[in-house]
C-alpha positions as CSV (number, residue, x, y, z in Angstrom):
1,M,-7.4,-0.5,-0.1
2,I,-9.7,-0.5,3.0
3,Q,-12.4,-3.0,2.9
4,H,-15.4,-2.5,5.3
5,K,-17.1,-5.5,6.8
6,F,-20.3,-5.6,8.8
7,K,-21.7,-8.2,11.1
8,I,-24.4,-8.4,13.7
9,K,-23.5,-9.6,17.2
10,D,-25.9,-9.6,20.1
11,G,-28.3,-7.4,18.1
12,V,-25.7,-4.7,17.5
13,L,-24.4,-3.9,14.0
14,L,-20.6,-3.9,14.1
15,E,-18.3,-2.5,11.5
16,T,-14.7,-3.7,11.0
17,K,-12.0,-2.6,8.6
18,E,-9.6,-4.8,6.8
19,V,-6.6,-3.1,5.3
20,I,-5.1,-4.7,2.1
21,I,-1.9,-3.1,0.9
22,K,-1.4,-3.7,-2.8
23,D,1.3,-1.1,-3.5
24,R,3.9,-1.6,-0.7
25,T,6.1,1.2,-2.0
26,K,3.6,3.6,-0.4
27,L,4.7,2.3,3.0
28,F,7.9,4.4,2.7
29,K,5.8,7.4,3.4
30,Y,4.9,6.1,6.9
31,N,7.1,6.9,10.0
32,P,8.8,3.8,11.4
33,N,7.7,3.1,15.0
34,L,10.3,1.7,17.5
35,K,7.6,0.4,19.8
36,M,5.9,-1.6,17.0
37,L,9.3,-2.9,15.8
38,A,10.2,-4.1,19.3
39,E,6.8,-5.7,19.5
40,D,7.4,-7.5,16.2
41,I,10.7,-8.8,17.4
42,R,9.1,-10.1,20.6
43,R,6.3,-11.8,18.5
44,S,8.8,-13.4,16.1
45,R,10.3,-15.8,18.6
46,N,9.2,-18.9,16.6
47,D,10.6,-17.6,13.3
48,E,14.3,-17.0,13.9
49,H,14.9,-15.8,10.4
50,L,12.2,-13.0,10.7
51,K,13.6,-12.1,14.2
52,N,17.1,-11.7,12.7
53,Y,15.7,-9.6,9.9
54,L,13.8,-7.3,12.3
55,L,16.8,-7.0,14.6
56,K,18.9,-5.8,11.6
57,A,16.1,-3.4,10.6
58,Q,16.1,-2.0,14.2
59,E,19.9,-1.6,14.0
60,L,20.0,0.0,10.5
61,F,17.1,2.4,11.0
62,A,17.6,3.1,14.8
63,E,18.5,6.8,14.1
64,D,15.5,7.4,11.9
65,I,13.2,5.6,14.3
66,E,14.4,7.6,17.3
67,K,13.6,10.9,15.5
68,T,10.0,10.0,14.7
69,K,7.0,10.1,17.0
70,A,5.3,6.9,17.9
71,V,2.2,6.9,15.7
72,K,-0.4,4.3,15.2
73,S,-1.3,4.2,11.6
74,P,-4.4,2.2,10.7
75,A,-2.8,1.2,7.4
76,L,0.0,-0.5,9.2
77,G,-2.1,-2.2,11.8
78,N,-0.3,-3.7,14.8
79,H,3.1,-4.1,13.1
80,S,6.1,-2.0,12.2
81,I,6.9,-0.9,8.7
82,F,9.6,-3.5,8.6
83,Y,7.2,-6.4,9.2
84,Y,5.4,-5.4,5.9
85,M,8.8,-5.0,4.1
86,Y,9.8,-8.6,4.9
87,G,9.5,-10.8,1.8
88,H,9.4,-7.8,-0.5
89,M,12.9,-6.4,-0.2
90,N,13.6,-6.6,-4.0
91,D,10.7,-4.2,-4.6
92,W,11.9,-1.9,-1.8
93,V,15.5,-1.8,-3.3
94,N,14.0,-1.0,-6.8
95,Y,11.8,1.7,-5.3
96,A,14.8,3.3,-3.4
97,E,17.0,3.1,-6.5
98,K,14.2,4.8,-8.5
99,E,13.9,7.6,-5.9
100,L,17.6,8.2,-6.0
101,I,17.7,8.4,-9.8
102,Q,14.9,10.9,-9.7
103,E,16.6,13.1,-7.2
104,K,19.9,13.0,-9.1
105,A,17.9,14.0,-12.3
106,M,16.5,17.0,-10.5
107,L,20.0,18.1,-9.4
108,T,21.3,17.7,-13.0
109,Q,18.5,19.8,-14.4
110,A,19.0,22.4,-11.7
111,Y,22.5,23.0,-13.0
112,R,21.3,23.2,-16.5
113,L,18.0,25.0,-15.9
114,E,17.8,27.1,-19.0
115,E,18.4,24.1,-21.3
116,T,15.7,22.1,-19.4
117,I,13.1,24.9,-19.7
118,Q,13.8,25.3,-23.5
119,I,13.5,21.6,-24.1
120,L,10.2,21.4,-22.2
121,K,8.8,24.5,-24.0
122,L,9.9,23.6,-27.5
123,S,9.0,19.9,-27.4
124,R,5.8,18.9,-29.3
125,S,5.0,15.9,-27.1
126,Y,5.9,14.3,-23.8
127,K,7.8,11.6,-25.5
128,E,9.9,14.1,-27.5
129,A,10.6,16.0,-24.3
130,V,11.8,12.9,-22.5
131,E,14.1,11.9,-25.5
132,K,15.6,15.4,-25.7
133,L,16.2,15.5,-21.9
134,M,17.9,12.1,-22.1
135,E,20.1,13.2,-25.0
136,T,20.9,16.7,-23.9
137,L,21.3,16.3,-20.1
138,G,22.5,12.7,-20.2
139,L,19.7,11.4,-18.0
140,D,18.3,7.9,-18.1
141,E,14.7,7.3,-18.9
142,I,13.4,7.3,-15.3
143,G,15.1,10.6,-14.5
144,A,14.0,12.2,-17.8
145,R,10.4,11.2,-17.3
146,Y,10.5,12.5,-13.7
147,V,11.8,15.9,-14.8
148,A,9.3,16.1,-17.7
149,D,6.4,15.3,-15.2
150,Q,7.3,18.2,-12.9
151,R,5.6,21.6,-12.9
152,L,7.8,24.5,-13.9
153,S,7.6,26.0,-10.4
154,V,9.1,22.8,-9.0
155,I,11.8,22.7,-11.6
156,T,12.9,26.3,-11.1
157,G,12.7,26.0,-7.3
158,I,15.4,23.4,-6.9
159,I,18.3,24.6,-4.7
160,P,21.4,22.5,-5.6
161,D,22.8,22.4,-2.0
162,V,19.5,21.3,-0.5
163,Q,19.1,18.7,-3.3
164,K,22.6,17.3,-2.6
165,E,21.6,16.8,1.0
166,C,18.4,15.0,-0.2
167,I,20.5,12.8,-2.4
168,E,22.7,11.9,0.5
169,E,19.7,10.8,2.5
170,H,18.4,8.7,-0.4
171,E,21.8,7.1,-0.8
172,K,21.8,6.2,2.9
173,R,18.3,4.8,2.7
174,L,19.3,2.8,-0.4
175,S,22.4,1.3,1.3
176,N,20.3,0.4,4.4
177,V,17.6,-1.2,2.3
178,K,20.1,-3.2,0.3
179,E,21.8,-4.4,3.5
180,L,18.4,-5.3,4.9
181,A,17.6,-7.2,1.6
182,T,20.5,-9.6,2.4
183,Y,18.5,-10.7,5.5
184,D,15.3,-11.2,3.6
185,R,14.4,-14.7,2.3
């Protein structure tokens, strides 16, 4: 949420923006920034625990950070994504696990596409579709809901080999986030 504040200084109306991030899971969508991470490490001299956490973040995500362009996102302010992750690692682990479950569910349904389409077409309600997907495809509730929420064009467009690569990336991210969680307070 972006909150606009106004004040008058020396007869001039000034507008400032204050960014309040309520759903931190959305930060996964931002590109990490090595320059900001290095700056956060430099600023954290007084807090040795935060400094160790940030150093570990830099080590774990160095490859990802090197690939991205240095962008200044107004939502992240003057800090790296890892600064905002600190103190909320349990949420990040849960989010990464949920993403992995959803990707695996999409791979499962891709292998059994005809059954999935029949279930979605013949189900009378969303709840019934989710239950049938869980029963027939052996998905858990998170994965079944994710598959049921997708448009037919998305479901039929899944390429198993590409999906496997995507799952590998999510597994790597999950392992990195879990390791980073051990450095969180």
